CSV table of C-alpha atoms in Angstrom, one decimal:
chain,number,residue,atom,x,y,z
A,1,MET,CA,3.1,0.8,28.9
A,2,GLY,CA,0.3,3.3,29.4
A,3,PHE,CA,2.7,6.2,28.9
A,4,PHE,CA,3.2,5.3,25.2
A,5,LYS,CA,-0.5,4.7,24.7
A,6,SER,CA,-1.3,8.1,26.1
A,7,TRP,CA,1.2,9.8,23.8
A,8,SER,CA,-0.1,7.8,20.9
A,9,ALA,CA,-3.6,9.1,21.7
A,10,LYS,CA,-2.3,12.6,21.8
A,11,ILE,CA,-0.7,12.2,18.4
A,12,THR,CA,-3.9,10.8,17.0
A,13,ALA,CA,-5.9,13.7,18.5
A,14,PHE,CA,-3.5,16.3,17.1
A,15,VAL,CA,-3.6,14.8,13.6
A,16,THR,CA,-7.4,14.6,13.8
A,17,GLU,CA,-7.7,18.3,14.6
A,18,ASN,CA,-5.2,19.6,12.0
A,19,VAL,CA,-5.3,17.2,9.0
A,20,THR,CA,-8.0,16.5,6.5
A,21,ASP,CA,-9.7,13.1,6.4
A,22,ASP,CA,-8.0,11.9,3.2
A,23,LEU,CA,-4.6,12.5,4.7
A,24,TYR,CA,-5.5,11.3,8.2
A,25,LEU,CA,-4.2,7.7,8.0
A,26,PRO,CA,-0.8,8.3,6.3
A,27,VAL,CA,0.0,11.3,8.5
A,28,THR,CA,-1.0,9.5,11.6
A,29,ILE,CA,1.1,6.5,10.7
A,30,GLY,CA,4.0,8.7,9.7
A,31,ALA,CA,3.8,10.7,12.9
A,32,LYS,CA,3.7,7.6,15.1
A,33,LEU,CA,6.5,6.1,13.2
A,34,MET,CA,8.6,9.2,13.8
A,35,PHE,CA,7.6,9.0,17.5
A,36,LEU,CA,8.8,5.3,17.6
A,37,VAL,CA,12.1,6.3,15.9
A,38,LEU,CA,12.6,9.1,18.5
A,39,ILE,CA,12.0,6.7,21.3
A,40,PHE,CA,14.5,4.3,19.7
A,41,LEU,CA,17.1,7.1,19.5
A,42,VAL,CA,16.7,8.1,23.1
A,43,VAL,CA,16.7,4.6,24.4
A,44,ASP,CA,19.7,3.7,22.1
A,45,PHE,CA,21.7,6.7,23.4
A,46,ILE,CA,21.1,5.7,27.0
A,47,SER,CA,21.8,2.0,26.2
A,48,ILE,CA,25.1,2.9,24.5
A,49,LEU,CA,26.3,4.8,27.5
A,50,PHE,CA,25.3,1.9,29.8
A,51,TRP,CA,27.0,-0.8,27.8
A,52,LYS,CA,30.0,1.2,27.0
A,53,TYR,CA,30.8,2.0,30.7
A,54,PHE,CA,29.7,-1.5,31.8
A,55,SER,CA,32.2,-3.0,29.3
A,56,LYS,CA,34.9,-0.7,30.4
A,57,PHE,CA,34.2,-1.6,34.0
A,58,LEU,CA,34.5,-5.4,33.2
A,59,VAL,CA,37.8,-4.8,31.3
A,60,LYS,CA,39.2,-2.9,34.3
A,61,ILE,CA,38.2,-5.7,36.7
A,62,LEU,CA,39.4,-8.7,34.5
A,63,GLY,CA,42.5,-7.0,33.3
A,64,SER,CA,43.7,-5.5,30.0
A,65,LYS,CA,45.0,-8.8,28.7
A,66,SER,CA,41.6,-10.5,28.8
A,67,ILE,CA,39.6,-11.2,25.7
A,68,LEU,CA,37.1,-8.6,26.8
A,69,LYS,CA,39.6,-5.9,26.0
A,70,GLU,CA,39.5,-6.9,22.3
A,71,ILE,CA,35.7,-7.1,22.4
A,72,TYR,CA,35.6,-3.6,23.8
A,73,LYS,CA,38.0,-2.4,21.1
A,74,GLN,CA,35.7,-3.9,18.4
A,75,LYS,CA,32.8,-1.9,19.9
A,76,ALA,CA,30.6,-4.9,20.5
A,77,TRP,CA,28.9,-2.9,23.2
A,78,ARG,CA,27.5,-0.6,20.6
A,79,SER,CA,25.8,-3.6,18.8
A,80,LEU,CA,24.4,-4.8,22.2
A,81,ALA,CA,23.0,-1.3,22.8
A,82,HIS,CA,21.3,-1.3,19.3
A,83,PHE,CA,19.9,-4.8,19.9
A,84,PHE,CA,18.3,-4.0,23.2
A,85,SER,CA,17.0,-0.7,22.0
A,86,LEU,CA,15.3,-2.5,19.1
A,87,LEU,CA,14.0,-5.1,21.5
A,88,PHE,CA,12.5,-2.4,23.6
A,89,CYS,CA,10.8,-0.9,20.5
A,90,PHE,CA,9.5,-4.4,19.7
A,91,PHE,CA,7.5,-4.5,23.0
A,92,ILE,CA,6.0,-1.1,22.7
A,93,TYR,CA,5.2,-0.7,19.0
A,94,GLU,CA,1.7,-2.1,19.3
A,95,ASP,CA,0.9,0.5,22.1
A,96,ILE,CA,2.0,3.3,19.7
A,97,PHE,CA,0.2,2.2,16.5
A,98,GLY,CA,-2.9,0.7,18.1
A,99,ARG,CA,-5.2,-1.2,15.8
A,100,HIS,CA,-3.4,-0.9,12.5
A,101,PRO,CA,-2.8,-4.6,11.4
A,102,ARG,CA,-0.8,-3.8,8.3
A,103,THR,CA,1.2,-1.1,10.0
A,104,ASN,CA,1.9,-3.4,13.0
A,105,LEU,CA,2.9,-6.3,10.6
A,106,TYR,CA,5.4,-4.2,8.6
A,107,THR,CA,6.7,-2.4,11.7
A,108,GLU,CA,7.3,-5.8,13.4
A,109,ARG,CA,9.1,-7.1,10.4
A,110,MET,CA,11.3,-4.0,10.2
A,111,ILE,CA,12.2,-4.2,13.9
A,112,ILE,CA,13.0,-7.9,13.6
A,113,PHE,CA,15.0,-7.2,10.4
A,114,GLY,CA,17.0,-4.5,12.3
A,115,GLN,CA,17.6,-7.0,15.2
A,116,VAL,CA,18.9,-9.6,12.7
A,117,MET,CA,21.3,-7.1,11.1
A,118,VAL,CA,22.5,-5.8,14.4
A,119,PHE,CA,23.0,-9.3,15.7
A,120,ALA,CA,25.0,-10.1,12.6
A,121,VAL,CA,27.3,-7.1,13.2
A,122,LEU,CA,27.6,-8.2,16.8
A,123,VAL,CA,28.7,-11.7,15.8
A,124,TYR,CA,31.1,-10.2,13.2
A,125,ARG,CA,32.7,-8.0,15.9
A,126,LEU,CA,33.0,-10.9,18.4
A,127,ILE,CA,34.7,-13.1,15.8
A,128,LYS,CA,37.0,-10.3,14.9
A,129,ALA,CA,37.8,-9.7,18.6
A,130,VAL,CA,38.6,-13.4,19.2
A,131,GLU,CA,40.7,-13.5,16.1
A,132,THR,CA,42.7,-10.4,17.1
A,133,TYR,CA,43.1,-11.7,20.7
A,134,TYR,CA,44.5,-15.1,19.6
A,135,GLU,CA,46.8,-13.5,17.0
A,136,GLN,CA,48.5,-11.6,19.8
A,137,ASN,CA,48.6,-14.5,22.2
A,138,GLN,CA,49.1,-17.7,20.2
A,139,ASP,CA,51.9,-19.2,18.1
A,140,ARG,CA,52.0,-18.3,14.4
A,141,TYR,CA,51.0,-21.8,13.3
A,142,ARG,CA,47.7,-21.6,15.2
A,143,ILE,CA,47.0,-18.1,13.8
A,144,THR,CA,46.5,-19.6,10.4
A,145,ALA,CA,43.8,-21.9,11.6
A,146,ILE,CA,42.1,-19.1,13.6
A,147,LYS,CA,42.0,-16.9,10.6
A,148,ALA,CA,40.6,-19.6,8.4
A,149,ILE,CA,37.9,-20.4,10.9
A,150,SER,CA,37.0,-16.7,11.6
A,151,GLU,CA,36.9,-15.8,7.9
A,152,SER,CA,34.8,-18.8,7.1
A,153,LEU,CA,32.4,-17.9,9.9
A,154,ARG,CA,32.2,-14.3,8.6
A,155,ILE,CA,31.5,-15.4,5.0
A,156,PHE,CA,28.9,-17.9,5.9
A,157,GLY,CA,27.5,-15.6,8.5
A,158,ILE,CA,26.9,-12.9,5.8
A,159,VAL,CA,25.1,-15.4,3.7
A,160,ILE,CA,23.0,-16.9,6.5
A,161,PHE,CA,22.0,-13.5,8.1
A,162,SER,CA,21.2,-12.0,4.7
A,163,LEU,CA,18.9,-14.9,3.9
A,164,ILE,CA,17.3,-14.6,7.4
A,165,GLY,CA,16.8,-10.9,6.8
A,166,ILE,CA,15.1,-11.5,3.4
A,167,PHE,CA,12.9,-14.2,4.9
A,168,VAL,CA,11.9,-11.8,7.7
A,169,ILE,CA,11.0,-8.9,5.4
A,170,PHE,CA,8.9,-11.1,3.1
A,171,GLY,CA,7.4,-13.1,6.0
A,172,ILE,CA,8.6,-16.5,4.6
A,173,GLY,CA,7.9,-19.4,7.0
A,174,LEU,CA,10.4,-21.7,8.6
A,175,GLN,CA,9.3,-24.7,6.4
A,176,THR,CA,9.8,-22.7,3.3
A,177,VAL,CA,13.2,-21.6,4.6
A,178,ILE,CA,14.3,-25.2,5.2
A,179,GLY,CA,13.1,-26.2,1.7
A,180,VAL,CA,14.9,-23.3,0.0
A,181,LEU,CA,18.2,-24.0,1.9
A,182,GLY,CA,18.0,-27.7,0.9
A,183,ALA,CA,17.5,-26.7,-2.8
A,184,VAL,CA,20.4,-24.2,-2.9
A,185,THR,CA,22.8,-26.4,-1.0
A,186,ALA,CA,24.5,-27.7,-4.1
A,187,VAL,CA,24.7,-24.2,-5.6
A,188,VAL,CA,26.2,-22.9,-2.3
A,189,LEU,CA,28.8,-25.6,-2.3
A,190,LEU,CA,29.8,-24.8,-5.8
A,191,VAL,CA,30.0,-21.0,-5.2
A,192,PHE,CA,31.9,-21.4,-2.0
A,193,ARG,CA,34.2,-24.2,-3.3
A,194,ASP,CA,37.4,-22.1,-2.9
A,195,THR,CA,36.2,-20.9,0.5
A,196,ILE,CA,35.7,-24.5,1.8
A,197,LEU,CA,39.1,-25.6,0.4
A,198,GLY,CA,40.7,-22.6,1.9
A,199,PHE,CA,39.2,-23.4,5.3
A,200,VAL,CA,40.4,-27.0,5.1
A,201,THR,CA,43.9,-25.8,4.1
A,202,GLY,CA,44.1,-23.4,6.9
A,203,ILE,CA,43.3,-26.1,9.4
A,204,HIS,CA,45.8,-28.5,7.8
A,205,VAL,CA,48.6,-25.9,7.7
A,206,SER,CA,47.9,-25.1,11.4
A,207,THR,CA,47.9,-28.7,12.6
A,208,SER,CA,50.8,-29.9,10.4
A,209,LYS,CA,52.9,-26.9,11.3
A,210,ASN,CA,54.5,-27.0,7.9
A,211,LEU,CA,54.1,-23.3,7.2
A,212,LYS,CA,53.5,-20.0,9.0
A,213,ILE,CA,53.4,-16.3,8.3
A,214,GLY,CA,56.9,-15.0,7.9
A,215,ASP,CA,58.4,-18.3,6.6
A,216,TRP,CA,60.8,-18.1,3.7
A,217,ILE,CA,59.4,-20.5,1.0
A,218,GLY,CA,59.9,-21.4,-2.6
A,219,ILE,CA,57.2,-22.6,-5.0
A,220,PRO,CA,58.7,-24.1,-8.2
A,221,LYS,CA,55.3,-24.4,-9.9
A,222,TYR,CA,55.0,-20.6,-9.9
A,223,ASN,CA,58.7,-19.8,-9.8
A,224,ILE,CA,58.1,-17.9,-6.6
A,225,GLU,CA,60.6,-17.5,-3.7
A,226,GLY,CA,60.0,-15.1,-0.8
A,227,ASN,CA,58.4,-14.6,2.6
A,228,ILE,CA,54.8,-15.4,3.5
A,229,MET,CA,53.0,-12.1,4.3
A,230,ASP,CA,49.5,-13.4,4.9
A,231,ILE,CA,47.5,-16.6,4.7
A,232,ASN,CA,43.8,-16.0,4.5
A,233,LEU,CA,40.8,-18.0,3.5
A,234,LEU,CA,41.1,-17.5,-0.3
A,235,THR,CA,44.6,-16.2,-1.0
A,236,THR,CA,48.1,-16.4,0.3
A,237,LYS,CA,50.4,-13.4,-0.2
A,238,ILE,CA,54.1,-13.9,-0.7
A,239,GLN,CA,56.7,-11.0,-0.8
A,240,ASN,CA,59.4,-12.0,-3.3
A,241,PHE,CA,63.0,-11.0,-2.8
A,242,ASP,CA,62.6,-8.4,-5.5
A,243,LYS,CA,59.9,-6.7,-3.4
A,244,THR,CA,57.1,-7.7,-5.7
A,245,ILE,CA,54.0,-9.4,-4.2
A,246,SER,CA,52.7,-12.7,-5.5
A,247,THR,CA,49.3,-14.1,-4.7
A,248,ILE,CA,48.3,-17.7,-5.0
A,249,PRO,CA,45.1,-19.6,-4.0
A,250,THR,CA,45.3,-20.8,-0.4
A,251,TYR,CA,44.2,-24.3,-1.3
A,252,ASP,CA,47.3,-24.6,-3.5
A,253,LEU,CA,49.3,-25.0,-0.2
A,254,MET,CA,47.9,-28.5,0.0
A,255,SER,CA,48.3,-29.6,-3.6
A,256,THR,CA,51.5,-27.9,-4.7
A,257,GLU,CA,55.2,-28.6,-3.9
A,258,ILE,CA,56.4,-26.0,-1.4
A,259,ARG,CA,60.0,-25.7,-0.2
A,260,ASN,CA,60.2,-24.2,3.2
A,261,HIS,CA,63.7,-22.7,3.8
A,262,GLN,CA,62.8,-21.2,7.2
A,263,ILE,CA,64.5,-24.0,9.2
A,264,MET,CA,67.6,-23.5,7.2
A,265,TYR,CA,67.4,-19.7,7.7
A,266,GLU,CA,66.8,-20.0,11.5
A,267,GLY,CA,69.6,-22.5,11.8
A,268,SER,CA,72.1,-20.1,10.2
A,269,SER,CA,73.2,-22.7,7.7
A,270,ARG,CA,72.5,-22.9,4.0
A,271,ARG,CA,73.6,-25.5,1.5
A,272,ILE,CA,76.1,-24.9,-1.3
A,273,LYS,CA,75.8,-27.4,-4.1
A,274,ARG,CA,77.5,-26.4,-7.3
A,275,SER,CA,79.6,-28.1,-10.0
A,276,ILE,CA,82.7,-27.1,-12.0
A,277,TYR,CA,83.3,-28.8,-15.3
A,278,PHE,CA,86.8,-29.8,-16.3
A,279,ASN,CA,88.3,-30.7,-19.7
A,280,ILE,CA,89.2,-34.4,-19.4
A,281,LYS,CA,92.2,-33.7,-21.8
A,282,SER,CA,93.8,-31.7,-19.0
A,283,PHE,CA,94.0,-34.7,-16.7
A,284,LYS,CA,97.4,-36.2,-16.1
A,285,PHE,CA,99.5,-38.3,-13.7
A,286,VAL,CA,101.7,-36.6,-11.1
A,287,ASP,CA,105.3,-36.7,-12.4
A,288,GLU,CA,108.4,-35.2,-10.9
A,289,ASP,CA,108.0,-31.8,-12.6
A,290,PHE,CA,104.4,-31.5,-11.4
A,291,TYR,CA,105.4,-32.7,-7.9
A,292,ASN,CA,108.0,-29.9,-7.7
A,293,LYS,CA,105.3,-27.5,-8.8
A,294,VAL,CA,102.7,-28.4,-6.1
A,295,LYS,CA,104.7,-29.8,-3.2
A,296,ASP,CA,104.7,-26.5,-1.4
A,297,ILE,CA,100.9,-26.0,-1.4
A,298,ASN,CA,100.2,-26.3,2.3
A,299,LEU,CA,96.7,-27.8,2.0
A,300,ILE,CA,98.0,-30.9,0.2
A,301,SER,CA,101.7,-31.1,1.1
A,302,GLU,CA,101.1,-33.6,3.9
A,303,TYR,CA,98.7,-35.6,1.8
A,304,LEU,CA,101.0,-35.6,-1.1
A,305,ASP,CA,104.0,-36.9,0.9
A,306,ARG,CA,102.0,-39.6,2.5
A,307,LYS,CA,100.5,-40.9,-0.7
A,308,LEU,CA,103.9,-40.9,-2.5
A,309,LYS,CA,105.3,-43.1,0.3
A,310,GLU,CA,102.3,-45.4,-0.1
A,311,ILE,CA,102.7,-45.6,-3.8
A,312,ALA,CA,106.5,-46.2,-3.6
A,313,GLU,CA,105.8,-49.0,-1.1
A,314,SER,CA,103.1,-50.5,-3.3
A,315,LYS,CA,105.3,-50.5,-6.4
A,316,LYS,CA,108.1,-52.6,-4.9
A,317,GLY,CA,108.4,-55.8,-6.9
A,318,ILE,CA,106.2,-54.6,-9.8
A,319,PRO,CA,107.8,-54.9,-13.2
A,320,HIS,CA,108.5,-51.7,-15.0
A,321,SER,CA,107.7,-49.7,-11.8
A,322,GLU,CA,109.4,-46.7,-13.2
A,323,ARG,CA,106.5,-46.1,-15.6
A,324,LEU,CA,103.8,-43.9,-14.0
A,325,ILE,CA,100.9,-45.9,-15.4
A,326,ASN,CA,102.0,-49.1,-13.7
A,327,GLY,CA,100.6,-49.5,-10.2
A,328,GLN,CA,99.0,-47.0,-8.0
A,329,GLN,CA,99.5,-43.3,-9.0
A,330,LEU,CA,98.4,-39.8,-8.2
A,331,THR,CA,96.6,-37.5,-10.7
A,332,ASN,CA,96.3,-33.8,-10.9
A,333,ILE,CA,92.5,-34.0,-10.7
A,334,GLY,CA,92.7,-36.2,-7.6
A,335,LEU,CA,95.1,-33.8,-5.9
A,336,PHE,CA,92.9,-30.9,-6.8
A,337,ARG,CA,89.9,-32.7,-5.3
A,338,ASN,CA,91.7,-33.2,-2.0
A,339,TYR,CA,92.9,-29.6,-2.1
A,340,VAL,CA,89.3,-28.3,-2.4
A,341,LEU,CA,88.2,-30.7,0.4
A,342,ASN,CA,90.9,-29.4,2.7
A,343,PHE,CA,90.2,-25.8,1.6
A,344,LEU,CA,86.6,-26.2,2.7
A,345,LYS,CA,87.5,-27.9,5.9
A,346,ASN,CA,89.8,-25.0,6.8
A,347,ASN,CA,87.4,-22.3,5.8
A,348,PRO,CA,85.8,-20.5,8.8
A,349,LYS,CA,82.8,-19.6,6.7
A,350,ILE,CA,81.8,-23.2,6.2
A,351,ASP,CA,79.7,-25.1,8.8
A,352,GLN,CA,82.1,-27.8,9.9
A,353,ASP,CA,79.3,-29.7,11.7
A,354,GLU,CA,77.5,-30.4,8.4
A,355,ILE,CA,78.6,-32.7,5.6
A,356,ILE,CA,81.5,-31.5,3.4
A,357,LEU,CA,81.9,-33.3,0.2
A,358,VAL,CA,83.8,-32.9,-3.1
A,359,ARG,CA,82.9,-35.6,-5.6
A,360,GLN,CA,83.0,-36.4,-9.3
A,361,LEU,CA,79.7,-36.7,-11.1
A,362,GLU,CA,78.9,-38.6,-14.3
A,363,ILE,CA,80.9,-37.4,-17.3
A,364,THR,CA,79.0,-35.2,-19.7
A,365,PRO,CA,79.8,-33.8,-23.2
A,366,GLN,CA,80.8,-30.6,-21.4
A,367,GLY,CA,83.4,-32.4,-19.4
A,368,LEU,CA,83.8,-34.0,-15.9
A,369,PRO,CA,81.7,-32.2,-13.3
A,370,LEU,CA,83.4,-31.8,-9.9
A,371,GLU,CA,80.6,-31.1,-7.4
A,372,ILE,CA,81.2,-29.0,-4.2
A,373,TYR,CA,78.6,-29.9,-1.5
A,374,CYS,CA,78.8,-28.1,1.9
A,375,PHE,CA,76.9,-25.7,4.0
A,376,ALA,CA,77.7,-22.0,4.5
A,377,ASN,CA,77.4,-20.9,8.2
A,378,LYS,CA,75.2,-17.9,7.2
A,379,ALA,CA,71.9,-18.3,5.5
A,380,GLU,CA,71.0,-14.7,4.9
A,381,LEU,CA,71.0,-14.1,1.1
A,382,VAL,CA,73.7,-11.4,0.9
A,383,ASP,CA,76.1,-13.2,3.2
A,384,TYR,CA,75.4,-16.6,1.6
A,385,GLU,CA,76.1,-15.4,-1.9
A,386,ARG,CA,79.2,-13.6,-0.8
A,387,ILE,CA,80.6,-16.8,0.9
A,388,GLN,CA,79.7,-18.9,-2.2
A,389,ALA,CA,81.3,-16.4,-4.6
A,390,ASP,CA,84.5,-16.2,-2.5
A,391,ILE,CA,84.8,-20.0,-2.4
A,392,PHE,CA,84.4,-20.5,-6.2
A,393,ASP,CA,86.6,-17.5,-7.0
A,394,HIS,CA,89.4,-19.2,-5.2
A,395,ILE,CA,88.7,-22.7,-6.5
A,396,LEU,CA,88.4,-21.6,-10.2
A,397,THR,CA,91.6,-19.7,-9.9
A,398,ALA,CA,93.4,-22.5,-8.0
A,399,ALA,CA,92.6,-25.0,-10.7
A,400,LYS,CA,95.3,-23.3,-12.9
A,401,GLU,CA,98.0,-24.3,-10.4
A,402,PHE,CA,97.1,-28.0,-11.0
A,403,ASP,CA,97.2,-27.6,-14.8
A,404,LEU,CA,93.4,-28.2,-15.0
A,405,GLU,CA,91.3,-26.6,-17.7
A,406,VAL,CA,87.9,-25.3,-16.6
A,407,MET,CA,85.2,-25.7,-19.3
A,408,GLN,CA,83.2,-22.5,-19.9
A,409,VAL,CA,80.3,-24.2,-21.7
A,410,ALA,CA,77.3,-24.6,-19.4
A,411,LYS,CA,75.6,-28.0,-19.0
A,412,LEU,CA,72.6,-28.2,-21.4
């Protein structure tokens, strides 16, 4: 290190010859500090070139799909260059400043502080590189956990490295550091409560595989329905179907009811569950006039003939069998229920592999609800709504053919 000592001596001699005694010390220290900065810049420039091309060489050898490619993109090599340049300055600063205890102390602290900050940036870039790499090469469930872990590390890293930097500048000892950290633990836990909950939620979502980015979900608590855009440590972004963006706390994903429609969407099948209310006063038995009116309806003609034969057979030997009310009998609401069922079973837009059900629900003041329960074979919103509308357009109109009165008062 004699080279730096000799140049330091030259700086001292130059200042001695050209500066008055009262300015000698500050000018000498300032000049030597500028010399140290110049050395840092030169070494840093050389170091950057070395680490840049060395990293590019490693990427070329190991392949573009290796994690080193992402590390290179995040410019981790630049942080490495800064760190080793500061390390070089750490070994030579005493040769430059000589016997200046205070100057050496403050210079040492500033160099170590710079190393701490550069190392913090290096860690940040490495975490970001790992996160980006796994986002491109892992399933979408695991990405949530990776983002939760990486964001947690970044946040806690900022806090830890900031504290270390402060301790270095003010020369606080290790025992004092441990004592301070113990005292502020409760405060840190309180301040970072949402962060900790978000971290736990991210791990839970990833391991349970209940949700992932891109899923179509509904959250009744917030009256939200849309696709998940992003799940980060603190917030989850959801794009609603009206193109607005909703943001909820990530930890709510564990404590709130969430309906995931993605499986239904990917399966190209979506449930239809809707009721039509009929006026009970419009219900009646099937008499000869009504039979002649509906006997040519293809979807119930076979059923109608079969049931009439069964009824005629069952009424043999029954007193007053000519009266409709005596014995088994058909009703217009019963025929209509079978008509709707056959209509759904013959509809190419209904998934025939899923349950198809037409049932009566409990009578209400608004009338008798007839519920249609089936699955459309297309889950996309526009197609689904069109299929559902076509079905109920037909059913509501067909009810007139069975002399049924549809109630127009909605259920309260």
